[in-house]
Tab-separated table of C-alpha atoms and ligand atoms in Angstrom:
chain	number	residue	atom	x	y	z
A	59	MET	CA	-20.459	61.896	83.859
A	60	LYS	CA	-19.487	58.974	86.025
A	61	LEU	CA	-22.037	57.904	88.512
A	62	ASN	CA	-20.374	59.008	92.031
A	63	ALA	CA	-22.840	57.484	93.944
A	64	ARG	CA	-23.433	54.655	96.191
A	65	ARG	CA	-24.566	51.794	94.737
A	66	ILE	CA	-27.021	49.131	96.064
A	67	GLU	CA	-24.311	46.627	97.518
A	68	ASP	CA	-22.906	49.518	99.344
A	69	LEU	CA	-25.935	49.047	101.897
A	70	ASP	CA	-26.664	46.844	104.285
A	71	LEU	CA	-30.616	45.713	103.451
A	72	LYS	CA	-31.381	43.005	105.594
A	73	ASN	CA	-34.295	43.695	107.702
A	74	ARG	CA	-34.374	47.331	106.385
A	75	ARG	CA	-36.822	49.379	105.349
A	76	VAL	CA	-35.717	50.142	102.321
A	77	LEU	CA	-37.490	53.546	100.543
A	78	VAL	CA	-37.305	53.212	96.942
A	79	ARG	CA	-38.044	56.349	94.651
A	80	VAL	CA	-39.076	54.607	91.212
A	81	ASP	CA	-41.129	55.888	88.466
A	82	PHE	CA	-44.071	54.198	87.916
A	83	ASN	CA	-45.462	57.270	85.994
A	84	CYS	CA	-46.847	54.987	83.228
A	85	PRO	CA	-49.731	55.612	80.600
A	86	GLN	CA	-53.287	54.302	81.282
A	87	ASP	CA	-55.978	54.299	79.042
A	88	ASP	CA	-59.553	56.151	79.941
A	89	SER	CA	-60.587	53.394	82.074
A	90	GLY	CA	-57.367	53.667	83.808
A	91	ARG	CA	-55.732	50.022	82.507
A	92	LEU	CA	-52.244	50.243	81.951
A	93	THR	CA	-51.182	50.805	78.378
A	94	ASP	CA	-47.276	50.016	78.836
A	95	ASP	CA	-45.666	48.682	81.966
A	96	THR	CA	-41.979	49.169	80.554
A	97	ARG	CA	-41.091	51.520	83.597
A	98	ILE	CA	-42.479	49.224	86.108
A	99	ARG	CA	-40.455	46.145	84.576
A	100	ALA	CA	-37.178	48.772	84.372
A	101	ALA	CA	-37.502	49.009	88.052
A	102	LEU	CA	-37.425	45.040	89.236
A	103	PRO	CA	-34.030	44.300	89.243
A	104	THR	CA	-33.805	46.526	91.824
A	105	ILE	CA	-36.854	45.428	93.782
A	106	ARG	CA	-35.711	41.657	93.147
A	107	GLU	CA	-32.136	42.651	94.621
A	108	ILE	CA	-33.747	44.341	97.722
A	109	LEU	CA	-35.854	41.363	98.269
A	110	ALA	CA	-33.089	38.735	97.807
A	111	ARG	CA	-30.884	40.607	100.148
A	112	GLY	CA	-33.786	40.349	102.911
A	113	GLY	CA	-35.001	44.095	102.842
A	114	ARG	CA	-38.367	45.382	103.009
A	115	PRO	CA	-38.793	47.391	100.000
A	116	VAL	CA	-41.199	50.601	100.156
A	117	LEU	CA	-41.776	51.905	96.980
A	118	MET	CA	-42.697	55.881	95.993
A	119	SER	CA	-44.034	57.428	92.436
A	120	HIS	CA	-45.719	60.062	91.002
A	121	LEU	CA	-48.545	59.572	88.747
A	122	GLY	CA	-49.491	62.479	86.488
A	123	ARG	CA	-50.010	66.230	87.673
A	124	PRO	CA	-52.496	65.836	90.170
A	125	LYS	CA	-51.351	69.451	91.592
A	126	GLY	CA	-51.078	68.326	94.940
A	127	LYS	CA	-54.555	67.083	95.793
A	128	VAL	CA	-55.634	63.681	95.653
A	129	VAL	CA	-57.369	62.563	92.222
A	130	GLU	CA	-58.988	59.136	91.972
A	131	SER	CA	-57.771	58.368	88.562
A	132	MET	CA	-54.450	58.813	89.483
A	133	ARG	CA	-54.209	56.424	92.272
A	134	LEU	CA	-51.023	54.035	92.043
A	135	ALA	CA	-53.105	50.817	92.734
A	136	PRO	CA	-53.182	49.433	89.045
A	137	MET	CA	-49.427	49.750	89.083
A	138	GLY	CA	-49.118	47.891	91.958
A	139	ALA	CA	-51.340	45.149	90.543
A	140	ARG	CA	-49.141	44.689	87.512
A	141	LEU	CA	-46.021	44.762	89.957
A	142	ALA	CA	-47.506	41.980	92.095
A	143	GLU	CA	-48.203	39.863	88.526
A	144	LEU	CA	-44.815	40.758	87.705
A	145	LEU	CA	-42.718	39.759	90.925
A	146	GLY	CA	-44.800	37.295	92.114
A	147	VAL	CA	-45.075	38.773	95.498
A	148	GLN	CA	-47.877	40.577	97.528
A	149	VAL	CA	-47.746	44.149	96.727
A	150	LEU	CA	-50.038	46.420	99.616
A	151	ALA	CA	-50.605	49.284	97.697
A	152	LEU	CA	-51.391	52.173	100.418
A	153	LYS	CA	-53.749	54.685	100.048
A	154	ASP	CA	-51.615	57.627	101.298
A	155	CYS	CA	-47.521	58.108	101.356
A	156	ILE	CA	-47.081	59.701	104.966
A	157	GLY	CA	-48.291	59.713	108.150
A	158	THR	CA	-48.317	56.903	111.641
A	159	GLU	CA	-51.128	55.178	109.958
A	160	VAL	CA	-48.674	54.455	106.764
A	161	ARG	CA	-45.947	53.707	108.810
A	162	ALA	CA	-47.848	51.391	110.943
A	163	GLN	CA	-48.997	49.334	107.659
A	164	ILE	CA	-44.990	49.279	106.684
A	165	ASP	CA	-44.011	47.921	109.778
A	166	HIS	CA	-47.087	45.244	109.525
A	167	ALA	CA	-46.407	44.193	105.775
A	168	PRO	CA	-45.625	40.637	105.578
A	169	ALA	CA	-42.232	39.403	105.218
A	170	GLY	CA	-41.217	39.057	101.562
A	171	SER	CA	-44.066	41.639	100.527
A	172	VAL	CA	-43.591	44.820	98.905
A	173	VAL	CA	-45.575	48.207	99.954
A	174	LEU	CA	-46.377	50.637	97.267
A	175	LEU	CA	-46.944	54.409	99.044
A	176	GLU	CA	-49.536	56.504	96.944
A	177	ASN	CA	-48.884	58.767	94.217
A	178	VAL	CA	-46.412	61.405	96.272
A	179	ARG	CA	-47.932	64.247	93.923
A	180	PHE	CA	-51.412	64.305	96.383
A	181	HIS	CA	-49.129	66.340	98.353
A	182	ALA	CA	-48.143	69.618	97.351
A	183	GLY	CA	-44.886	69.242	99.192
A	184	ASP	CA	-43.240	66.986	96.610
A	185	GLU	CA	-43.115	69.319	93.589
A	186	ALA	CA	-42.591	71.967	96.184
A	187	GLY	CA	-39.361	70.007	97.253
A	188	ASP	CA	-40.712	70.844	100.619
A	189	ALA	CA	-38.278	69.771	103.380
A	190	ALA	CA	-41.029	68.869	105.937
A	191	PHE	CA	-42.429	66.523	103.473
A	192	ALA	CA	-39.521	65.012	102.654
A	193	LYS	CA	-38.784	63.987	106.446
A	194	ALA	CA	-42.251	62.622	106.250
A	195	LEU	CA	-41.586	60.577	103.743
A	196	ALA	CA	-38.284	59.810	104.869
A	197	ALA	CA	-39.942	58.336	108.110
A	198	ASN	CA	-40.981	55.431	105.743
A	199	GLY	CA	-37.923	54.051	105.601
A	200	GLU	CA	-34.448	53.875	107.040
A	201	LEU	CA	-32.321	53.649	103.867
A	202	PHE	CA	-32.993	55.249	100.392
A	203	ILE	CA	-32.595	54.160	96.647
A	204	ASN	CA	-33.227	56.238	93.835
A	205	ASP	CA	-34.397	54.257	90.913
A	206	ALA	CA	-36.347	56.848	88.872
A	207	PHE	CA	-34.390	57.991	86.512
A	208	GLY	CA	-37.312	59.681	84.464
A	209	ALA	CA	-37.551	61.827	87.504
A	210	ALA	CA	-34.025	62.521	87.963
A	211	HIS	CA	-33.727	65.934	86.428
A	212	ARG	CA	-36.625	67.182	89.238
A	213	ASP	CA	-35.650	68.643	92.252
A	214	HIS	CA	-38.680	67.001	94.289
A	215	ALA	CA	-39.106	66.219	97.945
A	216	SER	CA	-39.131	62.690	97.065
A	217	VAL	CA	-36.127	62.326	94.760
A	218	CYS	CA	-34.035	64.953	96.299
A	219	GLY	CA	-35.465	65.554	99.524
A	220	VAL	CA	-35.393	62.090	100.810
A	221	ALA	CA	-31.522	61.534	99.408
A	222	ARG	CA	-30.973	64.248	102.221
A	223	GLU	CA	-32.187	62.630	104.913
A	224	LEU	CA	-31.311	58.929	104.798
A	225	PRO	CA	-28.292	56.897	103.565
A	226	ALA	CA	-28.863	56.711	99.900
A	227	ALA	CA	-27.898	54.916	96.827
A	228	ALA	CA	-28.594	54.404	93.019
A	229	GLY	CA	-30.689	51.595	91.823
A	230	ARG	CA	-29.599	49.349	89.083
A	231	LEU	CA	-31.850	51.093	86.370
A	232	MET	CA	-30.200	54.160	87.514
A	233	GLU	CA	-26.897	52.949	87.075
A	234	LYS	CA	-27.483	51.456	83.634
A	235	GLU	CA	-29.165	54.797	82.413
A	236	ILE	CA	-26.130	56.697	83.785
A	237	ALA	CA	-24.063	54.102	82.090
A	238	ALA	CA	-25.463	54.232	79.131
A	239	PHE	CA	-25.336	57.986	78.669
A	240	SER	CA	-21.820	58.313	79.866
A	241	ARG	CA	-20.734	55.745	77.055
A	242	VAL	CA	-22.395	58.164	74.294
A	243	LEU	CA	-20.649	61.229	76.158
A	244	ASP	CA	-17.415	60.494	77.644
A	245	ASN	CA	-15.105	59.035	75.487
A	246	PRO	CA	-17.428	57.289	72.954
A	247	ALA	CA	-16.356	54.890	70.664
A	248	ARG	CA	-16.004	57.070	66.800
A	249	PRO	CA	-17.404	58.006	64.762
A	250	LEU	CA	-20.203	59.561	67.155
A	251	VAL	CA	-23.185	60.357	65.565
A	252	ALA	CA	-26.650	62.709	67.170
A	253	ILE	CA	-29.687	62.593	65.393
A	254	LEU	CA	-31.990	65.271	66.537
A	255	GLY	CA	-35.407	65.766	65.641
A	256	GLY	CA	-39.161	67.185	67.059
A	257	ALA	CA	-40.833	69.867	66.487
A	258	LYS	CA	-39.293	73.026	68.097
A	259	VAL	CA	-35.252	74.096	67.401
A	260	SER	CA	-35.640	76.149	70.685
A	261	ASP	CA	-36.527	73.014	72.650
A	262	LYS	CA	-33.120	71.114	71.256
A	263	LEU	CA	-30.413	74.367	70.851
A	264	GLN	CA	-28.885	73.628	74.310
A	265	VAL	CA	-28.464	69.843	73.392
A	266	VAL	CA	-26.957	70.879	69.664
A	267	ASP	CA	-24.824	73.198	71.568
A	268	ASN	CA	-23.440	70.337	73.556
A	269	LEU	CA	-23.209	67.631	71.235
A	270	LEU	CA	-21.160	70.069	68.951
A	271	ASP	CA	-18.494	69.587	71.492
A	272	LYS	CA	-18.386	65.854	71.265
A	273	VAL	CA	-20.181	64.338	67.888
A	274	ASP	CA	-18.497	63.779	64.691
A	275	ALA	CA	-21.718	64.131	62.809
A	276	LEU	CA	-25.398	65.656	63.759
A	277	LEU	CA	-27.862	64.744	61.677
A	278	VAL	CA	-30.659	67.072	61.571
A	279	GLY	CA	-35.041	65.804	60.950
A	280	GLY	CA	-38.183	66.800	62.151
A	281	GLY	CA	-39.546	70.157	62.610
A	282	MET	CA	-36.742	72.001	63.813
A	283	ALA	CA	-34.748	71.104	60.705
A	284	TYR	CA	-36.882	73.994	58.726
A	285	THR	CA	-35.604	76.453	61.460
A	286	VAL	CA	-31.591	75.420	60.212
A	287	LEU	CA	-32.052	75.423	56.688
A	288	ALA	CA	-33.997	78.624	57.013
A	289	ALA	CA	-30.772	79.878	58.619
A	290	ARG	CA	-28.831	78.861	56.025
A	291	GLY	CA	-30.987	80.749	53.327
A	292	VAL	CA	-33.011	77.801	52.279
A	293	SER	CA	-36.819	78.680	51.000
A	294	THR	CA	-38.719	76.831	54.021
A	295	GLY	CA	-42.308	77.388	52.575
A	296	LYS	CA	-44.974	77.045	55.149
A	297	SER	CA	-42.430	75.142	57.351
A	298	LEU	CA	-42.271	75.615	61.036
A	299	VAL	CA	-39.638	78.364	61.358
A	300	GLN	CA	-38.979	80.005	64.571
A	301	ALA	CA	-37.729	83.209	62.939
A	302	ASP	CA	-36.686	84.418	66.725
A	303	GLN	CA	-34.066	81.425	66.613
A	304	LEU	CA	-32.433	82.111	63.350
A	305	ALA	CA	-29.501	84.162	65.117
A	306	SER	CA	-28.587	81.220	67.441
A	307	VAL	CA	-29.156	78.487	65.243
A	308	GLN	CA	-26.685	80.469	62.926
A	309	ALA	CA	-24.095	80.602	65.643
A	310	ALA	CA	-24.559	76.745	66.650
A	311	LEU	CA	-24.052	76.176	62.579
A	312	GLU	CA	-20.927	78.447	62.693
A	313	LYS	CA	-19.677	76.309	65.893
A	314	ALA	CA	-19.985	73.213	64.206
A	315	LYS	CA	-17.674	74.549	61.251
A	316	GLN	CA	-14.968	75.428	63.489
A	317	ARG	CA	-15.266	71.879	65.156
A	318	LYS	CA	-15.187	70.389	62.067
A	319	VAL	CA	-18.547	68.788	63.186
A	320	GLU	CA	-20.278	67.415	60.027
A	321	VAL	CA	-24.102	68.634	60.392
A	322	LEU	CA	-26.511	67.058	57.709
A	323	LEU	CA	-29.839	68.730	56.715
A	324	PRO	CA	-32.649	67.369	54.492
A	325	LEU	CA	-32.151	67.163	50.909
A	326	ASP	CA	-35.392	66.458	49.760
A	327	HIS	CA	-38.878	66.501	51.921
A	328	VAL	CA	-42.349	64.833	52.059
A	329	CYS	CA	-44.669	68.044	51.970
A	330	ALA	CA	-48.089	68.824	52.731
A	331	ALA	CA	-50.333	71.889	51.904
A	332	ASN	CA	-51.494	72.531	55.515
A	333	PHE	CA	-50.444	70.645	58.613
A	334	ALA	CA	-53.813	68.105	58.855
A	335	GLU	CA	-53.578	64.186	58.904
A	336	SER	CA	-56.130	64.204	56.177
A	337	GLU	CA	-53.382	66.203	53.726
A	338	ALA	CA	-51.739	64.383	50.511
A	339	PRO	CA	-48.552	63.782	50.801
A	340	VAL	CA	-46.096	65.512	48.275
A	341	ALA	CA	-42.626	64.769	47.334
A	342	VAL	CA	-40.304	67.572	46.900
A	343	ASP	CA	-36.544	66.623	45.577
A	344	GLY	CA	-34.156	69.154	46.918
A	345	GLU	CA	-33.616	71.326	49.740
A	346	ALA	CA	-35.892	74.209	48.616
A	347	ILE	CA	-39.644	74.412	49.866
A	348	PRO	CA	-42.178	75.864	47.378
A	349	ALA	CA	-44.210	78.922	49.348
A	350	HIS	CA	-47.372	76.998	49.453
A	351	LEU	CA	-46.269	73.451	50.874
A	352	MET	CA	-44.928	72.669	54.308
A	353	GLY	CA	-42.291	69.937	55.506
A	354	LEU	CA	-43.492	67.001	57.238
A	355	ASP	CA	-40.929	64.541	57.073
A	356	ILE	CA	-37.539	63.937	55.205
A	357	GLY	CA	-37.520	62.572	51.909
A	358	PRO	CA	-35.952	59.395	50.855
A	359	LYS	CA	-32.612	60.657	49.399
A	360	THR	CA	-32.076	62.189	52.589
A	361	ARG	CA	-33.227	58.661	54.645
A	362	GLN	CA	-30.303	56.914	52.845
A	363	ARG	CA	-28.060	59.598	53.032
A	364	TYR	CA	-28.552	59.561	56.974
A	365	ALA	CA	-28.792	55.777	57.069
A	366	ALA	CA	-25.381	55.531	55.629
A	367	CYS	CA	-24.030	57.727	57.725
A	368	ILE	CA	-25.854	55.618	60.957
A	369	GLY	CA	-24.682	52.508	59.290
A	370	GLY	CA	-20.631	53.695	59.713
A	371	ALA	CA	-21.130	54.929	63.240
A	372	LYS	CA	-19.811	53.095	66.598
A	373	THR	CA	-21.839	55.140	68.524
A	374	VAL	CA	-25.105	56.658	68.004
A	375	VAL	CA	-27.753	58.502	70.067
A	376	TRP	CA	-31.409	59.751	68.714
A	377	ASN	CA	-33.770	61.994	70.074
A	378	GLY	CA	-36.586	63.025	68.287
A	379	PRO	CA	-38.863	62.302	65.230
A	380	MET	CA	-37.840	62.993	61.704
A	381	GLY	CA	-41.153	64.244	60.276
A	382	VAL	CA	-44.937	63.814	61.843
A	383	PHE	CA	-44.559	60.246	62.552
A	384	GLU	CA	-48.150	60.330	64.321
A	385	TRP	CA	-49.610	60.116	60.774
A	386	PRO	CA	-48.643	57.283	58.430
A	387	ALA	CA	-48.180	59.200	55.213
A	388	PHE	CA	-45.474	61.318	57.302
A	389	ARG	CA	-43.955	58.640	59.221
A	390	GLY	CA	-41.413	57.110	56.621
A	391	GLY	CA	-38.461	59.305	57.063
A	392	THR	CA	-38.807	58.193	61.279
A	393	GLU	CA	-39.009	54.572	60.316
A	394	ALA	CA	-36.077	54.656	58.095
A	395	ILE	CA	-34.044	56.261	60.911
A	396	GLY	CA	-35.426	53.503	63.453
A	397	ARG	CA	-34.690	51.060	60.893
A	398	ALA	CA	-30.780	52.484	60.499
A	399	VAL	CA	-30.447	52.771	64.278
A	400	ALA	CA	-31.590	49.072	65.068
A	401	GLY	CA	-29.199	47.851	62.301
A	402	CYS	CA	-26.240	49.807	63.050
A	403	ALA	CA	-23.527	47.212	64.608
A	404	GLY	CA	-22.408	50.117	66.994
A	405	TYR	CA	-23.522	51.115	70.684
A	406	THR	CA	-26.658	52.619	70.422
A	407	VAL	CA	-28.956	54.790	72.399
A	408	ILE	CA	-32.540	56.579	72.235
A	409	GLY	CA	-33.199	59.145	74.763
A	410	GLY	CA	-36.662	58.662	75.446
A	411	GLY	CA	-40.028	60.479	74.554
A	412	ASP	CA	-41.148	60.200	70.848
A	413	SER	CA	-38.415	58.156	69.291
A	414	VAL	CA	-39.083	55.718	71.897
A	415	ALA	CA	-42.675	55.464	70.780
A	416	ALA	CA	-41.432	55.228	67.128
A	417	ILE	CA	-38.734	52.221	67.531
A	418	GLU	CA	-41.485	50.432	69.716
A	419	LEU	CA	-43.946	51.419	66.594
A	420	LEU	CA	-41.786	49.385	64.130
A	421	GLY	CA	-41.219	46.476	66.736
A	422	LEU	CA	-37.483	47.048	66.893
A	423	ALA	CA	-37.507	48.292	70.266
A	424	ASP	CA	-35.060	44.862	71.011
A	425	LYS	CA	-32.619	45.590	68.572
A	426	VAL	CA	-31.331	48.868	70.175
A	427	LYS	CA	-28.833	48.927	72.656
A	428	HIS	CA	-30.401	51.186	75.250
A	429	ILE	CA	-33.598	52.665	75.322
A	430	SER	CA	-33.892	55.585	77.887
A	431	THR	CA	-37.028	55.068	80.507
A	432	GLY	CA	-36.719	59.106	80.712
A	433	GLY	CA	-37.350	61.615	77.805
A	434	GLY	CA	-36.904	64.867	79.978
A	435	ALA	CA	-33.656	63.635	82.274
A	436	SER	CA	-31.903	62.092	79.293
A	437	LEU	CA	-32.477	65.580	77.394
A	438	GLU	CA	-31.089	67.566	79.963
A	439	LEU	CA	-28.111	64.770	79.810
A	440	LEU	CA	-27.555	65.695	76.367
A	441	GLU	CA	-27.238	68.979	77.194
A	442	GLY	CA	-25.072	68.660	79.554
A	443	THR	CA	-26.844	69.266	82.962
A	444	LEU	CA	-25.762	67.781	86.029
A	445	LEU	CA	-29.123	65.993	87.331
A	446	PRO	CA	-30.258	67.182	90.306
A	447	GLY	CA	-31.440	63.723	91.424
A	448	ILE	CA	-27.822	62.273	90.629
A	449	ALA	CA	-26.130	64.866	91.822
A	450	VAL	CA	-27.569	64.522	95.801
A	451	LEU	CA	-26.611	60.816	95.792
A	452	ALA	CA	-22.494	61.783	95.330
A	453	LYS	CA	-20.398	60.428	97.863
A	454	SER	CA	-19.145	63.567	100.110
B	275	AMP	P1	-40.594	66.830	70.485
B	275	AMP	O1	-41.645	66.615	71.177
B	275	AMP	O2	-39.913	68.005	70.028
B	275	AMP	O3	-39.451	65.438	70.477
B	275	AMP	O4	-40.819	66.777	68.998
B	275	AMP	C1	-41.918	66.299	68.596
B	275	AMP	C2	-43.177	66.321	67.627
B	275	AMP	O5	-42.388	66.609	66.563
B	275	AMP	C3	-43.798	64.939	67.181
B	275	AMP	O6	-45.303	65.301	67.783
B	275	AMP	C4	-44.234	65.166	65.762
B	275	AMP	O7	-45.399	65.029	65.034
B	275	AMP	C5	-43.552	66.696	65.625
B	275	AMP	N1	-42.887	67.249	64.429
B	275	AMP	C6	-41.861	66.347	63.780
B	275	AMP	N2	-41.870	67.112	62.720
B	275	AMP	C7	-42.434	67.913	62.144
B	275	AMP	C8	-42.326	68.717	61.283
B	275	AMP	N3	-42.130	68.825	60.029
B	275	AMP	N4	-43.369	69.603	61.470
B	275	AMP	C9	-44.152	69.908	62.423
B	275	AMP	N5	-43.772	68.808	63.112
B	275	AMP	C10	-43.065	68.303	63.513
């Protein structure tokens, strides 16, 4: 999975309009205030480099799911304001992303400023991957840089269509993300340990299948662990079990045996009688869960066992919480795994989504070697999928 794409240094940026796909899909509170600017910060190296080399950055991003209509609460102006603070240069947030008016505003933007186009998903053509819309977007630039790793699994006009219209390259964030996953998936330092959690095993089966060809050990937690335990004939009580997935899970366990991959499953649990935050946690020692209880977190023995395995790893990749970490009483397992990953001296990667939220909650994000900015995109990389937004940048 080497990045076979042009890089920023391969493009002559001076005085050129450089259209950059960024991922500024940042969380906001009800009043529209940004609650997390990680994705904006992650795009700064590329934007700074374009400015330093005399290029004129024209940024575009999606935000939320406006479904092809203008939705006032999904405008990118707040992201533009935050970007201006972080960069210390003027950022012009425009009211649209295509058309002659937009183009005129780009042409008249002061030297050294940054233009931020309006949410590309205000036009249905973006998600539809419409070629005419891609051409209209491309008219805003002379060169294209894709730095939106978080959208690289989408065959959308602003991701793939524009790359077909303009000389294109990968941005610094895109390079960094690909390098991190490549370090895990291609010739990793061993032992390589993968930790998978999250709600449903069905969402992760393809990841499991791909990782079984690569890892030395697979640690399973979260809701998905109960379907795996059930497939091994263990009683799981009222836990989340996907009965229609048992055969696929059995096939995966068989594959693991053949490949001599160690699959670690919960040895004990923190349970509750019902799925509610107010429920009292009940410790269950041993694999089997009584009929009236459901597993909502891994227990202390499991935490210890998993942490020991992570501590001895040279490469670790983690995706998905070990329990219902949103509820304090069922957070301990995810916390213990987060601490173990943060404390591991090997190369550690956390792939997007809830496990990132968990490590941030612990204040340990800076102890992990790479935290991905893309949940869906990183999951697809772990599945072994070639992401369309990366494939389209390949040098012919
Ligand atoms: P995912 O989106 O697949 O990564 O799943 C994350 C969600 O899984 C989180 O919202 C967790 O609360 C939930 N989850 C984790 N463990 C369990 C469990 N044992 N039972 C039910 N849901 C769980």
